[in-house]
Coordinates of C-alpha atoms and ligand atoms in Angstrom, one line a residue:
M30 CA 0.0 0.0 0.0
S31 CA 1.4 3.4 -0.8
P32 CA 1.2 5.9 2.0
R33 CA -1.8 8.2 2.0
T34 CA -0.6 11.7 1.9
S35 CA -2.1 14.7 3.7
S36 CA -2.7 16.4 0.3
W37 CA -5.4 13.9 -0.8
R38 CA -7.0 14.0 2.6
T39 CA -7.2 17.7 2.3
L40 CA -8.7 17.4 -1.1
L41 CA -11.2 14.8 0.1
T42 CA -12.4 16.9 3.0
G43 CA -12.1 20.2 1.2
C44 CA -14.4 19.1 -1.6
W45 CA -17.6 19.3 0.3
A46 CA -19.0 20.4 3.6
A47 CA -18.4 18.0 6.5
E48 CA -21.0 15.3 7.0
P49 CA -23.5 16.5 9.5
A50 CA -24.0 14.6 12.7
A51 CA -26.7 11.9 12.6
A52 CA -30.2 13.1 13.4
A53 CA -32.6 10.6 14.9
G54 CA -34.7 9.2 12.2
D55 CA -32.2 9.6 9.4
E56 CA -33.1 7.2 6.8
I57 CA -31.3 4.2 5.5
N58 CA -32.0 3.0 2.1
N59 CA -34.6 0.3 1.9
N60 CA -33.8 -1.1 -1.4
S61 CA -30.6 -3.0 -2.2
S62 CA -28.6 0.0 -3.4
S63 CA -26.7 2.1 -1.0
W64 CA -28.0 5.5 -0.2
S65 CA -26.2 8.7 0.6
S66 CA -26.6 12.3 -0.2
S67 CA -24.0 14.1 -2.3
S68 CA -22.5 17.5 -2.4
A69 CA -22.2 19.5 -5.6
A70 CA -19.2 21.4 -4.3
E71 CA -16.4 21.0 -6.7
P72 CA -13.7 23.5 -5.8
F73 CA -10.9 21.6 -7.7
S74 CA -10.0 21.1 -11.3
P75 CA -9.2 17.8 -13.0
E76 CA -5.6 19.0 -13.1
D77 CA -5.6 19.4 -9.2
L78 CA -6.9 15.8 -9.0
S79 CA -4.3 14.3 -11.3
L80 CA -1.6 16.2 -9.4
T81 CA -2.9 14.9 -6.1
L82 CA -3.1 11.4 -7.4
A83 CA 0.3 11.6 -9.2
G84 CA 1.9 8.8 -7.1
S85 CA -1.1 6.5 -7.2
N86 CA -0.6 5.0 -10.7
L87 CA -4.2 5.8 -11.6
H88 CA -4.9 6.7 -15.3
A89 CA -6.9 9.8 -16.0
F90 CA -9.0 8.7 -19.0
T91 CA -10.8 10.9 -21.4
I92 CA -14.4 10.3 -22.5
A93 CA -13.2 9.6 -26.0
E94 CA -10.9 6.8 -24.7
L95 CA -13.7 5.2 -22.6
K96 CA -16.0 5.4 -25.5
A97 CA -13.5 3.3 -27.5
V98 CA -13.1 0.9 -24.5
T99 CA -16.8 0.3 -24.1
R100 CA -17.9 0.4 -27.8
N101 CA -19.5 3.8 -27.2
F102 CA -21.2 2.8 -24.0
T103 CA -23.4 0.4 -25.8
M104 CA -26.2 -1.1 -23.8
T105 CA -25.2 -4.6 -24.7
N106 CA -22.0 -4.0 -22.7
I107 CA -23.9 -3.2 -19.5
I108 CA -23.0 -5.8 -16.8
G109 CA -24.9 -4.3 -13.9
S110 CA -26.2 -1.2 -12.3
G111 CA -26.4 0.2 -8.8
G112 CA -26.8 3.5 -6.9
F113 CA -23.9 5.1 -8.8
G114 CA -25.1 4.3 -12.3
P115 CA -24.6 1.7 -15.0
V116 CA -21.5 -0.5 -15.2
Y117 CA -20.1 -1.4 -18.6
K118 CA -17.8 -4.2 -19.6
G119 CA -14.9 -2.9 -21.8
Y120 CA -11.6 -3.9 -23.2
I121 CA -8.4 -1.9 -23.1
D122 CA -6.3 -2.8 -26.1
G123 CA -2.5 -2.5 -26.1
G124 CA -2.5 0.7 -28.1
L125 CA -4.6 2.8 -25.7
R126 CA -1.9 4.0 -23.3
P127 CA 1.8 3.2 -22.9
G128 CA 2.3 1.0 -19.9
L129 CA -1.3 -0.1 -19.7
K130 CA -1.6 -3.8 -20.6
P131 CA -4.4 -5.1 -22.7
Q132 CA -7.2 -6.2 -20.4
H133 CA -10.9 -6.4 -19.8
V134 CA -12.2 -3.7 -17.5
A135 CA -15.5 -2.6 -15.8
V136 CA -16.4 1.1 -16.4
K137 CA -18.8 2.6 -13.9
S138 CA -20.5 5.7 -15.0
L139 CA -22.2 8.2 -12.7
D140 CA -25.9 8.5 -13.4
L141 CA -26.5 12.2 -13.2
D142 CA -30.1 11.5 -12.3
G143 CA -29.2 9.0 -9.7
L144 CA -28.8 8.7 -5.9
Q145 CA -25.1 9.2 -5.8
G146 CA -22.8 12.0 -7.0
H147 CA -19.5 13.6 -7.1
R148 CA -18.8 12.9 -3.4
E149 CA -19.0 9.1 -3.8
W150 CA -17.0 9.2 -7.0
L151 CA -14.3 11.2 -5.3
A152 CA -14.3 9.0 -2.2
E153 CA -13.8 6.0 -4.5
V154 CA -11.0 7.5 -6.4
M155 CA -9.3 8.7 -3.2
F156 CA -9.6 5.5 -1.2
L157 CA -9.0 3.0 -4.0
G158 CA -6.3 5.1 -5.5
Q159 CA -4.3 4.9 -2.4
L160 CA -5.1 1.4 -1.1
R161 CA -3.9 -1.7 -2.7
H162 CA -4.6 -5.3 -1.4
P163 CA -5.3 -8.7 -3.0
H164 CA -8.9 -8.5 -1.5
L165 CA -9.7 -5.0 -2.7
V166 CA -10.8 -4.5 -6.4
K167 CA -8.1 -2.7 -8.3
L168 CA -9.0 0.8 -9.6
I169 CA -7.2 1.3 -12.9
G170 CA -8.3 4.9 -13.5
Y171 CA -11.0 7.5 -13.6
C172 CA -12.6 10.0 -15.9
C173 CA -13.5 13.6 -14.8
E174 CA -14.5 15.5 -17.9
D175 CA -17.3 18.0 -18.0
E176 CA -20.1 16.5 -15.9
H177 CA -18.9 13.0 -16.5
R178 CA -17.6 11.0 -13.6
M179 CA -16.4 7.5 -14.3
L180 CA -14.4 4.8 -12.6
V181 CA -12.4 2.1 -14.4
Y182 CA -11.7 -1.1 -12.6
E183 CA -10.1 -4.5 -13.3
F184 CA -12.9 -6.7 -14.6
M185 CA -14.0 -9.4 -12.2
P186 CA -15.2 -12.4 -14.3
R187 CA -17.5 -13.9 -11.7
V188 CA -19.1 -10.6 -11.0
S189 CA -20.6 -10.3 -7.5
L190 CA -21.4 -12.6 -4.6
E191 CA -25.0 -11.4 -4.8
N192 CA -25.3 -12.9 -8.3
H193 CA -24.0 -16.3 -7.2
L194 CA -25.9 -16.5 -3.9
F195 CA -29.3 -15.2 -4.9
K196 CA -29.8 -15.4 -8.6
R197 CA -30.9 -18.8 -9.4
L198 CA -29.5 -18.8 -13.0
L199 CA -26.2 -19.9 -11.6
A200 CA -25.3 -23.2 -9.9
S201 CA -25.3 -23.1 -6.1
L202 CA -21.9 -22.2 -4.6
P203 CA -20.2 -25.2 -2.9
W204 CA -19.4 -25.0 0.8
E205 CA -15.6 -24.6 0.3
T206 CA -16.2 -21.7 -2.2
R207 CA -18.5 -19.9 0.3
L208 CA -15.8 -20.2 3.0
K209 CA -13.1 -19.0 0.6
I210 CA -15.2 -15.9 -0.2
A211 CA -15.9 -15.3 3.5
V212 CA -12.2 -15.5 4.4
G213 CA -11.2 -13.3 1.5
A214 CA -13.7 -10.6 2.2
A215 CA -12.8 -10.8 6.0
K216 CA -9.1 -10.2 5.0
G217 CA -10.1 -7.2 2.9
L218 CA -12.0 -5.7 5.9
A219 CA -9.2 -6.5 8.3
F220 CA -6.7 -4.8 6.0
L221 CA -8.9 -1.6 6.0
H222 CA -9.4 -1.6 9.8
E223 CA -5.7 -2.1 10.5
A224 CA -4.3 0.3 7.9
E225 CA -1.9 3.0 9.1
K226 CA -4.9 5.3 8.8
P227 CA -7.8 3.0 9.5
V228 CA -10.8 3.0 7.2
I229 CA -14.4 2.1 7.9
Y230 CA -15.9 0.6 4.8
R231 CA -19.6 1.2 5.7
D232 CA -21.2 -0.6 2.8
F233 CA -20.3 -4.3 3.3
K234 CA -22.9 -6.4 1.4
A235 CA -23.1 -9.2 -1.1
S236 CA -23.3 -7.0 -4.1
N237 CA -20.1 -5.2 -3.1
I238 CA -18.1 -8.4 -2.9
L239 CA -16.8 -9.0 -6.4
L240 CA -15.4 -12.4 -7.5
D241 CA -12.3 -13.2 -9.6
S242 CA -12.2 -16.2 -11.8
D243 CA -11.0 -18.4 -9.0
Y244 CA -13.6 -16.9 -6.5
T245 CA -11.1 -14.7 -4.8
A246 CA -13.3 -12.1 -3.1
K247 CA -12.5 -8.4 -3.6
L248 CA -14.3 -5.5 -2.0
S249 CA -15.5 -2.8 -4.3
D250 CA -17.4 0.5 -3.8
F251 CA -15.7 2.9 -1.4
G252 CA -18.2 5.7 -2.0
L253 CA -19.3 5.5 1.6
A254 CA -16.0 4.7 3.2
K255 CA -14.9 6.9 6.0
D256 CA -11.6 7.4 7.9
G257 CA -11.8 5.7 11.3
P258 CA -11.7 7.6 14.6
Q259 CA -8.5 9.5 15.3
G260 CA -6.6 9.8 18.5
D261 CA -8.6 8.8 21.6
K262 CA -12.0 9.1 19.9
S263 CA -14.1 5.9 20.0
H264 CA -16.2 6.6 17.0
V265 CA -16.9 8.9 14.1
T266 CA -20.3 10.6 14.1
T267 CA -21.9 10.6 10.6
R268 CA -25.1 10.8 8.9
V269 CA -26.5 7.3 8.7
M270 CA -25.8 5.8 5.3
G271 CA -25.7 2.3 4.0
T272 CA -28.0 -0.5 2.9
H273 CA -31.1 -1.8 4.8
G274 CA -30.4 -5.1 6.4
Y275 CA -26.6 -4.8 6.6
A276 CA -26.1 -1.7 8.8
A277 CA -25.4 -2.2 12.5
P278 CA -28.4 -1.4 14.8
E279 CA -26.5 1.0 17.0
Y280 CA -25.2 2.9 13.9
I281 CA -28.8 3.3 12.7
L282 CA -29.9 4.5 16.1
T283 CA -27.0 6.9 16.9
G284 CA -25.0 7.5 13.8
H285 CA -21.9 6.5 15.8
L286 CA -19.7 4.7 13.3
T287 CA -16.9 2.3 14.4
A288 CA -15.1 -0.6 12.8
K289 CA -17.5 -2.8 14.7
S290 CA -20.3 -1.5 12.4
D291 CA -18.4 -3.2 9.5
V292 CA -18.1 -6.4 11.7
Y293 CA -21.9 -6.5 12.1
S294 CA -22.3 -6.2 8.3
F295 CA -19.8 -9.0 7.8
G296 CA -21.9 -11.1 10.2
V297 CA -24.9 -10.5 8.0
V298 CA -23.1 -11.6 4.8
L299 CA -21.6 -14.6 6.6
L300 CA -25.1 -15.6 7.6
E301 CA -26.3 -15.0 4.0
L302 CA -23.5 -17.4 2.8
L303 CA -24.6 -20.1 5.3
A304 CA -28.3 -19.7 4.6
G305 CA -28.3 -18.8 0.9
R306 CA -30.9 -16.2 1.7
R307 CA -31.0 -12.5 1.4
C308 CA -30.9 -10.6 4.7
V309 CA -34.2 -8.9 3.9
D310 CA -36.7 -10.9 1.9
K311 CA -40.2 -9.6 1.9
A312 CA -41.5 -12.6 0.0
R313 CA -40.8 -14.9 3.1
P314 CA -43.4 -15.5 5.8
G315 CA -43.5 -13.7 9.1
R316 CA -40.3 -13.5 11.1
Q317 CA -38.3 -15.0 8.2
K318 CA -38.5 -11.7 6.4
N319 CA -35.5 -10.5 8.4
L320 CA -32.8 -13.2 8.2
V321 CA -30.8 -12.0 11.2
D322 CA -33.8 -11.8 13.6
W323 CA -35.0 -15.2 12.5
A324 CA -31.7 -17.1 12.4
R325 CA -29.9 -15.6 15.4
P326 CA -31.3 -18.1 18.0
Y327 CA -30.3 -21.1 15.8
L328 CA -26.7 -20.0 15.2
N329 CA -25.2 -21.1 18.5
N330 CA -27.4 -24.2 18.8
A331 CA -25.8 -27.2 17.0
D332 CA -29.1 -29.2 17.0
K333 CA -31.0 -26.4 15.3
L334 CA -28.4 -25.0 12.9
S335 CA -29.7 -27.2 10.1
R336 CA -32.8 -25.0 9.9
V337 CA -30.6 -22.2 8.8
M338 CA -28.3 -23.9 6.4
D339 CA -28.9 -23.4 2.7
P340 CA -30.9 -26.4 1.3
N341 CA -29.1 -25.9 -2.0
L342 CA -25.9 -27.2 -0.3
D343 CA -27.7 -30.6 -0.2
G344 CA -26.0 -31.3 3.1
L345 CA -22.5 -31.1 1.4
F346 CA -20.8 -29.1 4.0
S347 CA -18.5 -29.7 7.0
A348 CA -20.7 -30.0 10.1
K349 CA -17.9 -28.8 12.3
G350 CA -17.1 -26.0 9.9
A351 CA -20.7 -24.8 9.7
Q352 CA -21.0 -24.8 13.5
K353 CA -17.8 -22.7 13.9
A354 CA -18.7 -20.4 11.1
A355 CA -22.2 -19.9 12.6
A356 CA -20.6 -19.2 16.0
V357 CA -18.5 -16.5 14.3
A358 CA -21.6 -15.0 12.6
Y359 CA -23.4 -15.1 16.0
K360 CA -20.6 -13.0 17.6
C361 CA -20.4 -10.6 14.8
L362 CA -24.1 -10.0 15.0
S363 CA -24.0 -9.3 18.7
H364 CA -26.2 -6.3 19.8
N365 CA -23.3 -5.0 21.8
P366 CA -20.6 -3.7 19.4
K367 CA -17.9 -4.3 22.0
S368 CA -18.7 -8.0 22.1
R369 CA -18.1 -8.3 18.4
P370 CA -14.7 -9.7 17.4
S371 CA -12.1 -7.7 15.4
M372 CA -11.9 -8.6 11.7
S373 CA -8.5 -10.2 12.2
A374 CA -9.9 -12.4 14.9
V375 CA -12.7 -13.4 12.4
V376 CA -10.0 -14.3 9.8
E377 CA -8.2 -16.4 12.5
S378 CA -11.4 -18.3 13.3
L379 CA -12.6 -18.8 9.7
E380 CA -9.3 -19.6 7.8
P381 CA -8.6 -23.0 9.5
L382 CA -12.1 -24.1 8.5
L383 CA -10.9 -24.2 4.9
S384 CA -8.8 -27.3 5.7
L385 CA -11.5 -29.3 7.5
K386 CA -11.9 -32.6 5.6
D387 CA -15.3 -33.8 6.8
V388 CA -17.3 -32.5 3.8
P389 CA -19.4 -35.4 2.5
A390 CA -18.6 -36.3 -1.0
G391 CA -21.4 -35.4 -3.3
P392 CA -22.3 -36.1 -6.9
F393 CA -20.1 -34.6 -9.6
V394 CA -21.2 -31.0 -10.3
Y395 CA -20.2 -29.3 -13.5
V396 CA -19.2 -25.7 -12.8
A397 CA -19.7 -23.7 -15.9
P398 CA -16.6 -21.6 -16.9
A399 CA -16.8 -18.0 -15.9
E400 CA -17.3 -16.8 -19.5
E401 CA -20.4 -19.0 -19.9
E402 CA -21.9 -17.8 -16.6
E403 CA -21.1 -14.3 -17.5
R404 CA -22.8 -14.6 -20.9
K405 CA -26.0 -15.9 -19.2
E406 CA -25.9 -13.1 -16.7
M407 CA -25.3 -10.5 -19.3
E408 CA -28.2 -11.8 -21.4
A409 CA -30.5 -11.5 -18.4
E410 CA -29.2 -8.1 -17.4
R411 CA -29.5 -6.9 -21.0
A412 CA -33.2 -8.0 -21.2
E413 CA -33.8 -6.1 -18.0
K414 CA -31.9 -3.0 -19.2
N415 CA -33.7 -3.0 -22.6
Q416 CA -37.0 -3.0 -20.7
Q417 CA -35.9 -0.1 -18.5
Q418 CA -34.6 1.8 -21.5
H419 CA -37.9 1.2 -23.3
N420 CA -39.8 2.6 -20.3
R421 CA -37.5 5.6 -20.2
D422 CA -38.0 6.1 -24.0
Q423 CA -41.7 6.0 -23.5
R424 CA -41.6 8.6 -20.8
H425 CA -39.3 10.7 -22.9
K426 CA -41.6 10.5 -25.9
Q427 CA -44.4 11.7 -23.7
R428 CA -42.4 14.6 -22.4
F429 CA -40.8 15.6 -25.7
P430 CA -43.1 14.3 -28.5
N431 CA -41.2 16.2 -31.1
S432 CA -37.7 14.9 -30.2
V433 CA -36.1 12.5 -32.6
I434 CA -33.9 11.0 -30.0
H435 CA -35.4 8.1 -28.1
S436 CA -32.8 5.5 -27.5
E437 CA -29.4 4.7 -26.0
V438 CA -27.3 7.1 -23.9
T439 CA -26.4 9.7 -26.4
L440 CA -24.8 13.0 -25.6
H441 CA -25.7 16.2 -27.5
R442 CA -23.8 19.4 -27.4
D443 CA -25.6 22.7 -27.8
G444 CA -23.2 25.6 -27.5
N445 CA -21.6 25.1 -24.1
S446 CA -24.4 22.9 -22.7
L447 CA -24.2 19.2 -22.8
Y448 CA -27.4 17.1 -23.0
R449 CA -28.2 13.5 -22.6
N450 CA -31.2 12.0 -24.3
S451 CA -32.9 11.0 -21.0
N452 CA -32.9 14.6 -19.9
F453 CA -32.9 16.2 -23.2
G454 CA -33.7 19.9 -22.8
K455 CA -31.9 20.2 -19.4
P456 CA -28.2 21.0 -19.4
L457 CA -26.4 18.3 -17.4
R458 CA -24.1 20.7 -15.6
Q459 CA -27.0 22.6 -14.1
K460 CA -28.9 19.4 -13.4
S461 CA -26.1 17.7 -11.5
Q462 CA -25.4 20.8 -9.5
N463 CA -29.0 21.3 -8.5
Q464 CA -29.5 17.7 -7.7
E465 CA -26.6 17.0 -5.5
R466 CA -27.2 17.9 -1.9
G467 CA -24.8 18.7 0.9
A468 CA -24.3 15.8 3.2
Ligands
ATP518 N1 -15.1 -4.6 -11.5 C1 -16.2 -5.2 -11.8 N2 -16.1 -6.3 -12.5 C2 -17.3 -7.0 -12.9 N3 -18.5 -6.6 -12.6 C3 -18.7 -5.5 -11.8 C4 -17.5 -4.7 -11.4 N4 -18.0 -3.7 -10.7 C5 -19.3 -3.8 -10.7 N5 -19.7 -4.9 -11.3 C6 -21.1 -5.3 -11.5 O1 -22.0 -4.2 -11.6 C7 -23.0 -4.4 -10.6 C8 -23.4 -3.0 -10.1 O2 -22.3 -2.5 -9.2 P1 -22.5 -1.3 -8.3 O3 -21.5 -1.3 -7.3 O4 -22.7 -0.1 -9.1 O5 -24.0 -1.5 -7.7 P2 -24.5 -2.4 -6.5 O6 -23.3 -2.9 -5.7 O7 -25.4 -3.5 -7.0 O8 -25.3 -1.4 -5.6 P3 -24.7 -0.2 -4.8 O9 -24.9 1.0 -5.6 O10 -25.5 -0.2 -3.5 O11 -23.2 -0.5 -4.5 C9 -22.3 -5.3 -9.5 O12 -23.3 -5.9 -8.7 C10 -21.6 -6.2 -10.4 O13 -22.5 -7.2 -10.9
MG519 MG1 -21.7 -1.9 -5.4

C-alpha cells in the first residue's frame, strides 16, 4: 500500500462540507442500493486531481478513450447497475496507453439523475487510488471530464457474490467456495481496519463483494468509506448511510460509526452465505423476512443449525465448519458492538475451517466456466436493461413528443451545454449541481 498523503486527505475533506451529525430518524436505504446524499461542491479542477493522485498509478482517462473501450457505452456492454449508475464491460487494447496492458475492464459511469454523485465518485478515487490489497478490487483509473464521472476497474469475471448466492441462474456455490469468499472478504476488511490510517468501509454487502475467476473475493465501492476515529476518539459521528439489512443497529440509532459496524455487516453476509438467503426478503413468511432476527437463535445451537443452512448445499458441508462459522456469525451479530470480534480475529477463526476434511462427497457437479456464466448473466441483465430503456424512452416520448432521439445514452452538445437523451432539454451541468445535496 502506498502511504496516503495529507494532500489527498485535504482534497477529500475540502471538496464538500463536513457530513452533519446523525439526526434521529435519518433514513437508511430500503432497497438494495446504498444511499447517501451528495454535495455539488467541486472546488478543484481535474488538473488538481491528477496532481494529487500523481503517485497512485491511476490513469486519468478521457471520455473519448472510454467510448473506445466500451464500444460507445453500448447497452449490450452493461453488466450491472447500482446506486452510482450503469457498469459497462470494456476492453483496453495494447495501443490505448503506454504502460497499460491489454485487459478487460469494468467502467462505472455516474448516473446524473441517480442517488449518488461527485462525493461518492471522489471517495472511491481517493480510497481505492491509495489502497492496494489482494482483497480490494483494483481501480485502474477514472474520468473527470465536463459533468462525467467514471471509474475504471479491473474486470471481475465472476461478477458479485450477490449474483451467485441469490440469482438462481447460476449453480449453487459449494461450501468450500463460500468459505473461501468469507475468508477473502474478511481479510479485505481486516486490512482496511488495520491500515496505518484505519478506514471504515460502511457498505459491506453481497453485491459489493466481487469475485475473480477463482472466486477470490475483492471489496468494491468505497463511495461511503470513512476514515476511522482519530486519537482517543471511540467513534466517528456521521449521517446514517448504508443499505437496509446490513447496517449495524447502534449505527442506525445513533450515527456512531466504528469498525465494529463493519463487523456486524460482515456477520450479515456470513449468515447469507450459510443460509443462501437475502438478509431482507419480503417474500418470506412472518419473522423469516428478516434473516438476522429469524436465524440468530439457531446460530449457536448445533441441533437447530440445520434449519438455517442453505438447502441448496444438499448437506454437502462440513458440520464442524458450519458450526464454527455460525458461531463467528453469532458473535459478529451481537447487539453490543464491544462483544463483536475484530476482523483479524474473524480471519483467524474462519481460515482454519478451509482445511477441514469432513465435507461429505457429493455427486459430480459441473461448474460452468466464468465466460459462460457471465454470458448468461449478461443476457438476463440486457433484457432487463432493454425493458428499462424502453420505459425511459416512452416517458421521454411523452415529455418531448417532437424529439427525434429516443434510444441509448447519447450526448448532445448545444453551445456550451451538454445534454443526454434521458434529460434532453436540461443542461447536465445545471442538473447535477442542482440535484446533489450537501451531506
Ligand atoms: N469490477 C467489476 N467487474 C465486474 N462486474 C462489476 C464490477 N464492478 C461492478 N460490477 C457489476 O456491476 C454491478 C453494479 O455494481 P454497483 O457497485 O454499481 O452496484 P451495487 O453494488 O449493485 O449497488 P450499490 O450501488 O449499492 O453498491 C455489480 O453488482 C456487479 O454485478
Ligand atoms: Mg456496489
